[in-house]
Coordinates of N, CA and C in Angstrom, one line a residue:
Chain A
X1 N 80.7 85.4 107.0 CA 81.8 86.3 106.5 C 81.2 87.1 105.3
X2 N 81.6 88.3 105.2 CA 81.2 89.1 104.1 C 81.8 88.5 102.8
X3 N 81.0 88.5 101.8 CA 81.4 87.8 100.5 C 82.3 88.7 99.6
X4 N 83.1 88.0 98.9 CA 83.9 88.6 97.8 C 83.6 87.6 96.6
X5 N 83.0 88.1 95.6 CA 82.6 87.3 94.5 C 83.6 87.4 93.3
X6 N 84.1 86.3 92.9 CA 85.2 86.3 91.9 C 84.7 85.6 90.6
X7 N 85.1 86.1 89.5 CA 84.8 85.4 88.2 C 85.8 85.8 87.2
X8 N 86.1 84.9 86.2 CA 85.5 83.6 86.0 C 86.2 82.5 86.9
X9 N 85.6 81.4 87.0 CA 86.2 80.3 87.8 C 87.5 79.8 87.1
X10 N 87.5 79.7 85.8 CA 88.7 79.3 85.1 C 88.8 80.1 83.8
X11 N 90.0 80.2 83.3 CA 90.3 81.1 82.2 C 91.5 80.5 81.4
X12 N 91.3 80.4 80.1 CA 92.3 80.0 79.2 C 92.7 81.1 78.3
X13 N 94.0 81.5 78.2 CA 94.4 82.6 77.4 C 95.6 82.2 76.6
X14 N 95.7 82.7 75.4 CA 96.9 82.4 74.6 C 98.1 83.2 75.1
X15 N 99.2 82.7 74.9 CA 100.5 83.4 75.2 C 100.5 84.8 74.5
X16 N 100.7 85.8 75.3 CA 100.7 87.2 74.7 C 99.4 87.9 74.9
X17 N 98.4 87.2 75.3 CA 97.1 87.8 75.4 C 96.9 88.5 76.7
X18 N 95.7 89.0 76.9 CA 95.4 89.7 78.2 C 94.4 88.8 79.0
X19 N 94.8 88.6 80.3 CA 94.0 87.9 81.2 C 93.2 88.9 82.1
X20 N 91.9 88.7 82.2 CA 91.1 89.6 83.1 C 90.3 88.8 84.0
X21 N 90.5 89.1 85.3 CA 89.7 88.5 86.4 C 89.0 89.6 87.2
X22 N 87.7 89.3 87.5 CA 86.9 90.3 88.1 C 86.5 89.9 89.5
X23 N 86.3 90.9 90.4 CA 85.8 90.6 91.7 C 84.9 91.8 92.1
X24 N 83.9 91.4 93.0 CA 83.0 92.3 93.5 C 82.8 92.1 95.0
X25 N 82.6 93.2 95.8 CA 82.5 93.0 97.2 C 81.3 93.7 97.7
X26 N 80.9 93.5 99.0 CA 79.7 94.0 99.5 C 80.0 95.0 100.6
X27 N 81.0 94.8 101.4 CA 81.2 95.6 102.6 C 81.9 96.9 102.3
X28 N 81.2 98.0 102.5 CA 81.8 99.3 102.1 C 83.0 99.7 103.1
X29 N 83.1 99.0 104.2 CA 84.2 99.3 105.1 C 85.6 98.7 104.6
X30 N 85.5 97.8 103.6 CA 86.7 97.2 103.0 C 87.5 98.4 102.4
X31 N 88.8 98.4 102.7 CA 89.7 99.4 102.2 C 91.0 98.9 101.7
X32 N 91.1 97.6 101.6 CA 92.4 97.0 101.1 C 92.0 95.8 100.2
X33 N 92.5 95.9 99.0 CA 92.1 94.9 98.0 C 93.4 94.3 97.3
X34 N 93.8 93.2 97.8 CA 95.0 92.5 97.2 C 94.6 91.4 96.3
X35 N 95.5 91.1 95.4 CA 95.4 89.9 94.6 C 96.6 89.0 94.9
X36 N 96.3 87.7 95.0 CA 97.3 86.7 95.4 C 97.4 85.7 94.2
X37 N 98.6 85.2 94.1 CA 98.9 84.1 93.1 C 99.3 82.9 93.9
X38 N 98.7 81.8 93.5 CA 99.0 80.5 94.2 C 99.4 79.4 93.2
X39 N 100.5 78.8 93.4 CA 100.9 77.6 92.6 C 100.6 76.4 93.4
X40 N 100.3 75.2 92.8 CA 100.0 74.0 93.5 C 100.9 73.7 94.6
X41 N 100.4 73.4 95.8 CA 101.2 73.0 96.9 C 101.9 74.1 97.6
X42 N 101.7 75.3 97.2 CA 102.3 76.5 97.8 C 101.3 77.4 98.5
X43 N 101.8 78.2 99.4 CA 100.9 79.2 100.0 C 100.7 80.3 99.0
X44 N 99.7 81.1 99.2 CA 99.5 82.3 98.3 C 100.5 83.3 98.4
X45 N 100.9 84.0 97.3 CA 101.9 85.1 97.4 C 101.2 86.3 96.9
X46 N 101.5 87.4 97.6 CA 100.9 88.7 97.2 C 101.4 89.2 95.8
X47 N 100.5 89.5 95.0 CA 100.9 89.9 93.6 C 100.9 91.5 93.5
X48 N 99.7 92.0 93.9 CA 99.5 93.5 93.8 C 98.3 93.8 94.6
X49 N 98.3 95.0 95.2 CA 97.2 95.4 96.0 C 96.8 96.9 95.7
X50 N 95.6 97.3 96.0 CA 95.1 98.6 95.8 C 94.3 99.1 97.0
X51 N 94.2 100.4 97.2 CA 93.3 101.0 98.2 C 92.4 101.9 97.4
X52 N 91.2 102.2 98.1 CA 90.2 102.9 97.4 C 90.5 104.4 96.9
X53 N 91.6 104.9 97.3 CA 91.9 106.3 97.0 C 92.4 106.4 95.5
X54 N 92.7 105.3 94.9 CA 93.1 105.3 93.5 C 92.3 104.4 92.7
X55 N 92.2 104.7 91.4 CA 91.3 103.8 90.5 C 92.1 102.8 89.7
X56 N 93.4 102.9 89.7 CA 94.2 102.0 89.0 C 95.6 101.9 89.5
X57 N 96.2 100.7 89.5 CA 97.6 100.6 90.0 C 98.2 99.6 89.1
X58 N 99.4 99.9 88.6 CA 100.1 99.0 87.7 C 101.5 98.7 88.2
X59 N 101.8 97.4 88.1 CA 103.1 96.9 88.5 C 103.6 95.9 87.4
X60 N 104.4 96.4 86.6 CA 104.9 95.5 85.5 C 103.7 95.1 84.6
X61 N 103.5 93.8 84.4 CA 102.4 93.4 83.5 C 101.1 93.3 84.2
X62 N 101.1 93.6 85.5 CA 99.9 93.4 86.3 C 99.3 94.8 86.6
X63 N 98.0 94.9 86.4 CA 97.2 96.1 86.7 C 96.0 95.8 87.4
X64 N 95.7 96.6 88.5 CA 94.4 96.5 89.2 C 93.6 97.7 88.8
X65 N 92.3 97.5 88.4 CA 91.4 98.6 88.1 C 90.4 98.5 89.3
X66 N 90.0 99.7 89.8 CA 89.2 99.7 91.0 C 88.0 100.7 90.7
X67 N 86.8 100.2 90.9 CA 85.6 101.1 90.8 C 84.9 101.1 92.1
X68 N 85.1 102.2 92.9 CA 84.5 102.2 94.2 C 83.0 102.3 94.2
X69 N 82.4 103.0 93.3 CA 81.0 103.2 93.3 C 80.3 101.8 92.9
X70 N 80.9 101.1 92.1 CA 80.3 99.8 91.7 C 80.8 98.7 92.7
X71 N 81.7 99.0 93.5 CA 82.3 98.0 94.5 C 82.8 96.8 93.7
X72 N 83.6 97.1 92.7 CA 84.3 96.1 91.9 C 85.7 96.4 91.7
X73 N 86.5 95.4 91.5 CA 87.9 95.6 91.1 C 88.3 94.4 90.3
X74 N 89.3 94.6 89.4 CA 89.7 93.6 88.5 C 91.2 93.5 88.3
X75 N 91.7 92.4 88.0 CA 93.1 92.2 87.7 C 93.3 92.0 86.2
X76 N 94.2 92.7 85.6 CA 94.6 92.5 84.2 C 96.0 92.1 84.1
X77 N 96.2 91.0 83.4 CA 97.6 90.5 83.2 C 97.9 90.7 81.7
X78 N 98.8 91.6 81.4 CA 99.1 91.9 80.0 C 100.2 90.9 79.6
X79 N 100.2 90.7 78.3 CA 101.3 89.8 77.7 C 101.4 88.5 78.5
X80 N 100.3 87.8 78.7 CA 100.3 86.6 79.6 C 101.3 85.6 79.1
X81 N 101.9 85.0 80.0 CA 103.0 84.0 79.8 C 102.6 82.6 80.4
X82 N 103.1 81.5 79.9 CA 102.8 80.2 80.5 C 103.2 80.2 81.9
X83 N 104.2 80.9 82.4 CA 104.6 80.9 83.8 C 103.6 81.6 84.7
X84 N 102.6 82.3 84.0 CA 101.5 83.0 84.8 C 100.4 82.0 85.2
X85 N 100.5 80.8 84.6 CA 99.5 79.8 84.8 C 99.5 79.4 86.3
X86 N 98.4 79.7 87.0 CA 98.3 79.5 88.5 C 96.9 79.8 88.8
X87 N 96.6 79.7 90.1 CA 95.3 80.2 90.6 C 95.4 81.5 91.3
X88 N 94.5 82.4 90.9 CA 94.5 83.8 91.4 C 93.3 84.0 92.3
X89 N 93.6 84.6 93.4 CA 92.6 85.0 94.4 C 92.5 86.5 94.6
X90 N 91.3 87.0 94.5 CA 91.2 88.4 95.0 C 90.8 88.3 96.5
X91 N 91.0 89.4 97.2 CA 90.6 89.4 98.6 C 90.3 90.9 99.0
X92 N 89.7 91.0 100.2 CA 89.4 92.3 100.7 C 89.4 92.3 102.2
X93 N 89.7 93.4 102.8 CA 89.8 93.5 104.2 C 89.5 95.0 104.7
X94 N 89.1 95.1 105.9 CA 89.0 96.4 106.6 C 90.3 96.5 107.3
X95 N 91.2 97.2 106.8 CA 92.5 97.3 107.4 C 92.5 98.1 108.7
X96 N 91.6 99.0 108.8 CA 91.5 99.8 110.0 C 91.1 99.0 111.2
X97 N 90.3 98.0 110.9 CA 89.8 97.1 112.0 C 90.8 95.9 112.2
X98 N 91.8 95.8 111.3 CA 92.8 94.7 111.5 C 92.2 93.3 111.3
X99 N 91.2 93.2 110.4 CA 90.5 91.9 110.2 C 91.2 91.1 109.2
X100 N 90.9 89.9 109.2 CA 91.5 88.9 108.2 C 91.0 89.2 106.8
X101 N 91.8 88.8 105.8 CA 91.3 88.9 104.4 C 90.2 88.0 104.2
X102 N 89.2 88.4 103.4 CA 88.2 87.6 102.9 C 88.5 87.3 101.4
X103 N 88.6 86.0 101.1 CA 89.0 85.6 99.7 C 87.8 85.3 98.8
X104 N 88.1 85.6 97.5 CA 87.2 85.1 96.5 C 87.4 83.6 96.3
X105 N 86.6 83.0 95.5 CA 86.8 81.6 95.3 C 87.9 81.1 94.4
X106 N 88.5 82.1 93.7 CA 89.7 81.8 92.9 C 89.4 81.6 91.5
X107 N 90.4 81.9 90.6 CA 90.4 81.7 89.2 C 91.6 80.9 88.8
X108 N 91.3 79.8 88.1 CA 92.5 79.0 87.6 C 92.8 79.5 86.2
X109 N 94.0 80.1 86.0 CA 94.4 80.6 84.7 C 95.4 79.6 84.1
X110 N 95.1 79.4 82.8 CA 96.0 78.5 82.0 C 96.4 79.4 80.8
X111 N 97.7 79.6 80.6 CA 98.2 80.3 79.5 C 98.8 79.3 78.5
X112 N 98.3 79.2 77.4 CA 98.8 78.2 76.4 C 99.9 78.9 75.6
X113 N 100.9 78.0 75.3 CA 102.1 78.6 74.6 C 101.9 78.4 73.1
Chain B
X1 N 109.6 91.4 100.9 CA 108.5 91.4 101.9 C 108.9 90.6 103.1
X2 N 108.0 90.8 104.1 CA 108.2 90.0 105.3 C 108.1 88.5 105.1
X3 N 108.7 87.8 106.0 CA 108.8 86.3 105.8 C 108.0 85.6 106.9
X4 N 107.2 84.7 106.5 CA 106.4 83.9 107.5 C 106.8 82.4 107.2
X5 N 107.3 81.8 108.2 CA 107.7 80.4 108.0 C 106.8 79.4 108.7
X6 N 106.4 78.4 108.0 CA 105.5 77.4 108.6 C 106.1 76.1 108.6
X7 N 105.9 75.3 109.6 CA 106.5 74.0 109.8 C 105.6 73.0 110.5
X8 N 105.4 71.8 110.1 CA 106.1 71.2 108.9 C 105.4 71.6 107.6
X9 N 106.0 71.3 106.5 CA 105.3 71.6 105.3 C 104.4 70.5 104.9
X10 N 104.6 69.3 105.4 CA 103.7 68.3 105.2 C 103.8 67.3 106.3
X11 N 102.7 66.6 106.6 CA 102.7 65.7 107.7 C 101.7 64.6 107.5
X12 N 102.0 63.4 107.8 CA 101.1 62.3 107.7 C 100.9 61.7 109.1
X13 N 99.7 61.5 109.5 CA 99.5 60.9 110.9 C 98.4 59.9 110.9
X14 N 98.3 59.2 111.9 CA 97.3 58.2 112.1 C 96.1 58.8 112.7
X15 N 94.9 58.3 112.4 CA 93.7 58.8 112.9 C 93.7 58.7 114.4
X16 N 93.3 59.7 115.1 CA 93.3 59.7 116.6 C 94.4 60.4 117.2
X17 N 95.5 60.7 116.4 CA 96.6 61.4 117.0 C 96.5 62.9 116.8
X18 N 97.4 63.6 117.5 CA 97.4 65.1 117.4 C 98.6 65.6 116.6
X19 N 98.4 66.6 115.9 CA 99.5 67.2 115.1 C 99.6 68.7 115.4
X20 N 100.8 69.2 115.6 CA 101.1 70.6 115.8 C 101.7 71.2 114.6
X21 N 101.2 72.4 114.2 CA 101.8 73.2 113.1 C 102.3 74.5 113.6
X22 N 103.5 74.9 113.3 CA 104.0 76.1 113.8 C 104.1 77.2 112.7
X23 N 103.8 78.4 113.1 CA 103.9 79.5 112.2 C 104.7 80.6 112.9
X24 N 105.8 81.0 112.2 CA 106.7 82.0 112.7 C 106.9 83.2 111.8
X25 N 106.8 84.4 112.3 CA 107.2 85.6 111.6 C 108.7 85.8 111.8
X26 N 109.5 85.7 110.7 CA 110.9 85.7 110.9 C 111.6 87.0 111.1
X27 N 111.0 88.1 110.5 CA 111.7 89.3 110.5 C 110.8 90.5 111.0
X28 N 109.7 90.1 111.6 CA 108.8 91.2 112.1 C 108.0 90.6 113.3
X29 N 107.5 91.4 114.1 CA 106.6 91.0 115.1 C 105.1 91.0 114.7
X30 N 104.4 90.0 115.0 CA 103.1 89.9 114.5 C 102.1 89.7 115.7
X31 N 101.4 90.7 116.1 CA 100.5 90.6 117.2 C 99.3 89.8 116.8
X32 N 99.0 89.8 115.5 CA 97.8 89.1 115.0 C 98.2 88.1 113.9
X33 N 97.8 86.9 114.0 CA 98.0 85.9 113.0 C 96.7 85.3 112.7
X34 N 96.6 84.8 111.4 CA 95.3 84.2 111.0 C 95.6 82.8 110.5
X35 N 94.7 81.9 110.8 CA 94.9 80.5 110.3 C 93.7 80.2 109.3
X36 N 94.2 79.8 108.1 CA 93.2 79.4 107.0 C 93.3 77.9 106.7
X37 N 92.3 77.5 106.2 CA 92.2 76.1 105.7 C 91.8 76.1 104.2
X38 N 92.5 75.2 103.5 CA 92.2 75.2 102.0 C 92.0 73.7 101.6
X39 N 90.9 73.4 101.1 CA 90.6 72.1 100.5 C 91.1 72.2 99.0
X40 N 91.4 71.0 98.4 CA 91.8 71.0 97.0 C 90.9 71.8 96.1
X41 N 91.5 72.6 95.3 CA 90.7 73.4 94.3 C 89.7 74.3 94.9
X42 N 89.9 74.7 96.1 CA 88.9 75.6 96.8 C 89.7 76.8 97.3
X43 N 88.9 77.7 97.8 CA 89.5 79.0 98.3 C 90.0 78.8 99.7
X44 N 90.6 79.8 100.2 CA 91.1 79.8 101.6 C 89.9 80.2 102.5
X45 N 89.7 79.4 103.5 CA 88.6 79.7 104.5 C 89.2 80.1 105.8
X46 N 88.9 81.2 106.4 CA 89.4 81.6 107.6 C 88.9 80.7 108.7
X47 N 89.8 80.2 109.5 CA 89.5 79.3 110.7 C 89.4 80.1 112.0
X48 N 90.5 80.9 112.2 CA 90.6 81.6 113.5 C 91.5 82.8 113.4
X49 N 91.3 83.7 114.3 CA 92.2 84.8 114.4 C 93.0 84.7 115.7
X50 N 94.3 84.7 115.7 CA 95.1 84.5 116.8 C 95.8 85.8 117.3
X51 N 95.6 86.2 118.5 CA 96.2 87.4 119.0 C 97.1 87.1 120.1
X52 N 98.3 87.6 120.1 CA 99.4 87.3 121.0 C 98.9 87.6 122.5
X53 N 99.0 86.6 123.3 CA 98.7 86.8 124.7 C 97.2 86.6 125.0
X54 N 96.4 86.3 124.1 CA 94.9 86.2 124.4 C 94.4 85.0 123.6
X55 N 93.2 84.6 124.0 CA 92.5 83.5 123.3 C 92.2 83.8 121.9
X56 N 92.3 82.7 121.1 CA 92.0 82.9 119.7 C 90.5 83.1 119.5
X57 N 90.1 83.7 118.4 CA 88.7 83.9 118.0 C 88.5 83.0 116.8
X58 N 87.5 82.1 117.0 CA 87.2 81.1 116.0 C 86.0 81.5 115.1
X59 N 86.1 81.2 113.8 CA 85.0 81.4 112.9 C 83.9 80.4 113.2
X60 N 82.7 80.8 112.8 CA 81.6 79.9 113.0 C 81.8 78.6 112.3
X61 N 81.5 77.5 113.0 CA 81.6 76.2 112.5 C 83.0 75.6 112.7
X62 N 83.9 76.3 113.3 CA 85.2 75.7 113.5 C 85.3 75.3 115.0
X63 N 85.6 74.1 115.3 CA 85.6 73.6 116.6 C 86.9 74.0 117.4
X64 N 86.7 74.8 118.4 CA 87.9 75.3 119.1 C 88.6 74.3 119.9
X65 N 87.8 73.2 120.3 CA 88.5 72.2 121.1 C 89.2 71.2 120.2
X66 N 88.9 71.3 118.9 CA 89.6 70.4 118.0 C 90.9 71.1 117.4
X67 N 90.7 72.3 117.1 CA 91.8 73.1 116.5 C 92.3 74.1 117.6
X68 N 93.3 73.7 118.3 CA 93.8 74.5 119.4 C 94.9 75.5 118.9
X69 N 94.7 76.7 119.2 CA 95.6 77.8 118.7 C 96.2 78.5 119.9
X70 N 97.5 78.6 119.8 CA 98.3 79.3 120.8 C 99.2 80.3 120.2
X71 N 99.2 81.5 120.7 CA 100.0 82.6 120.2 C 100.7 83.2 121.4
X72 N 101.8 82.4 121.8 CA 102.5 82.8 123.1 C 103.5 83.9 122.9
X73 N 103.9 84.1 121.7 CA 104.9 85.2 121.5 C 104.5 86.0 120.3
X74 N 105.2 87.1 120.1 CA 105.0 88.0 119.0 C 105.5 87.4 117.6
X75 N 106.2 86.3 117.7 CA 106.7 85.7 116.4 C 106.2 84.3 116.2
X76 N 105.4 83.7 117.1 CA 105.0 82.3 117.0 C 103.6 82.1 117.3
X77 N 102.9 81.4 116.4 CA 101.6 80.9 116.7 C 101.6 79.4 116.3
X78 N 100.8 78.6 117.1 CA 100.8 77.2 116.7 C 99.3 76.8 116.6
X79 N 99.1 75.8 115.7 CA 97.8 75.2 115.5 C 97.9 73.7 115.8
X80 N 97.2 73.2 116.7 CA 97.2 71.8 117.0 C 95.9 71.2 116.7
X81 N 96.0 70.2 115.8 CA 94.8 69.5 115.4 C 94.7 68.3 116.3
X82 N 93.7 68.2 117.2 CA 93.6 67.2 118.2 C 92.8 66.0 117.6
X83 N 93.1 64.8 118.0 CA 92.4 63.6 117.6 C 92.0 63.7 116.2
X84 N 93.0 63.8 115.3 CA 92.8 64.0 113.9 C 92.0 62.9 113.3
X85 N 91.2 63.2 112.3 CA 90.5 62.2 111.5 C 90.7 62.5 110.0
X86 N 90.4 61.5 109.2 CA 90.7 61.7 107.8 C 90.0 63.0 107.2
X87 N 88.9 63.4 107.7 CA 88.2 64.6 107.2 C 88.9 65.9 107.5
X88 N 89.9 65.8 108.4 CA 90.8 66.9 108.8 C 91.9 67.1 107.8
X89 N 92.1 66.1 106.9 CA 93.1 66.2 105.9 C 92.9 67.5 105.1
X90 N 93.9 68.3 105.0 CA 93.7 69.6 104.3 C 95.0 70.3 104.2
X91 N 95.0 71.5 103.6 CA 96.1 72.4 103.5 C 95.9 73.5 104.5
X92 N 96.7 73.6 105.5 CA 96.5 74.7 106.5 C 97.6 75.7 106.3
X93 N 97.1 77.0 106.3 CA 98.0 78.1 105.9 C 97.9 79.2 107.0
X94 N 99.0 79.6 107.5 CA 99.0 80.7 108.5 C 99.4 82.0 107.8
X95 N 99.0 83.1 108.4 CA 99.4 84.4 107.8 C 99.5 85.4 109.0
X96 N 100.3 86.4 108.7 CA 100.5 87.4 109.8 C 100.3 88.8 109.2
X97 N 99.7 89.7 110.0 CA 99.6 91.1 109.6 C 101.0 91.7 109.6
X98 N 101.3 92.4 108.4 CA 102.6 92.9 108.3 C 102.9 94.3 108.9
X99 N 101.8 95.0 109.2 CA 102.1 96.3 109.8 C 100.8 96.9 110.4
X100 N 100.9 97.9 111.1 CA 99.8 98.6 111.7 C 98.8 99.1 110.7
X101 N 97.6 98.7 110.6 CA 96.6 99.2 109.8 C 96.9 99.2 108.3
X102 N 97.8 98.3 107.9 CA 98.0 98.2 106.4 C 97.1 97.2 105.8
X103 N 96.7 96.3 106.5 CA 95.9 95.2 106.0 C 96.7 94.1 105.2
X104 N 98.0 94.4 105.0 CA 98.8 93.5 104.2 C 99.0 92.2 105.0
X105 N 98.8 91.1 104.4 CA 99.0 89.8 105.1 C 100.1 89.1 104.4
X106 N 101.0 88.5 105.2 CA 102.1 87.7 104.6 C 101.8 86.2 105.0
X107 N 101.9 85.4 104.0 CA 101.5 84.0 104.2 C 102.7 83.1 104.3
X108 N 102.4 82.0 105.1 CA 103.4 80.9 105.2 C 103.2 80.1 103.9
X109 N 104.1 79.1 103.8 CA 104.0 78.2 102.6 C 103.0 77.1 102.8
X110 N 102.4 77.0 103.9 CA 101.3 76.1 104.1 C 101.8 74.7 104.6
X111 N 100.9 74.0 105.3 CA 101.2 72.7 105.8 C 100.1 71.7 105.3
X112 N 100.6 70.7 104.6 CA 99.6 69.7 104.1 C 99.5 68.6 105.1
X113 N 98.3 68.4 105.6 CA 98.1 67.4 106.6 C 97.3 66.2 106.0
X114 N 97.8 65.0 106.1 CA 97.1 63.8 105.6 C 96.9 62.9 106.8
X115 N 95.6 62.6 107.1 CA 95.3 61.7 108.2 C 94.8 60.4 107.7
X116 N 95.6 59.4 108.1 CA 95.2 58.0 107.5 C 94.2 57.3 108.4

C-alpha cells in the first residue's frame, strides 16, 4: 500500500491551545484527504476533508492546510477542549479510481483541562 | 451523513468456530465496501475490497479462505472469520463509499471479536 506518514504519534495540549497534526503522502494520484476522529471502542468518524484544488478548509475549530507541491497536509484544532481527546487519523485516496482510504498511523491527542 | 450499520458490535467465540459480521448501508446503496482490521492502539489496515456481485479483492497477506467476504446486495456485505483463533481477535470495521468518485467513506461502528 502507498504510505501516508503521520506525526506526531502522541500530543498533549493544554485546554485552549492549538493542536497540530501533520501528514505526508507519496502517491500524486491521491485527490481526497480526510481526517478521522476515533474514540476508544468506536469506529472512526469523518471530521473534515480537503481536495487538492484548495489550500485550506475550515470547519468550526478544525482547519486543514494542504500543500500540494510538498505533498503534505495538516490538521489544526483551535481552542482545543478536553472533549477533543481522541485518536486522529489522516488518510488519502484516489477518488477517481474508487480505491480504499490509506490511513496514517494515528495521533493520540490528550487535552488537559 | 450516510449511515453504515455493523453487527454485532462485539462477539466472543471459542477457538475453531466461525463468526459472521454484517455491514449494512442504511440509507444509500454501496456498490463498494471495504473491510479494515484494527489492532489495539494501531491504525486501520485494509483487508479487502468488496464489490457487489463479484469476488472480493484481498490485500497482500490476508487469507481469503479464512476471511470470507460476501457482498450479495447493494446494502449488505458480510465478513466471516472461519476457524477463528486467538490471533484473529481484533476490531473489524467496515466502510462504504458514499457516492460516485467522491472518495468519501462512511464507517460502521466496528465489531470487536475476541476468540478464546
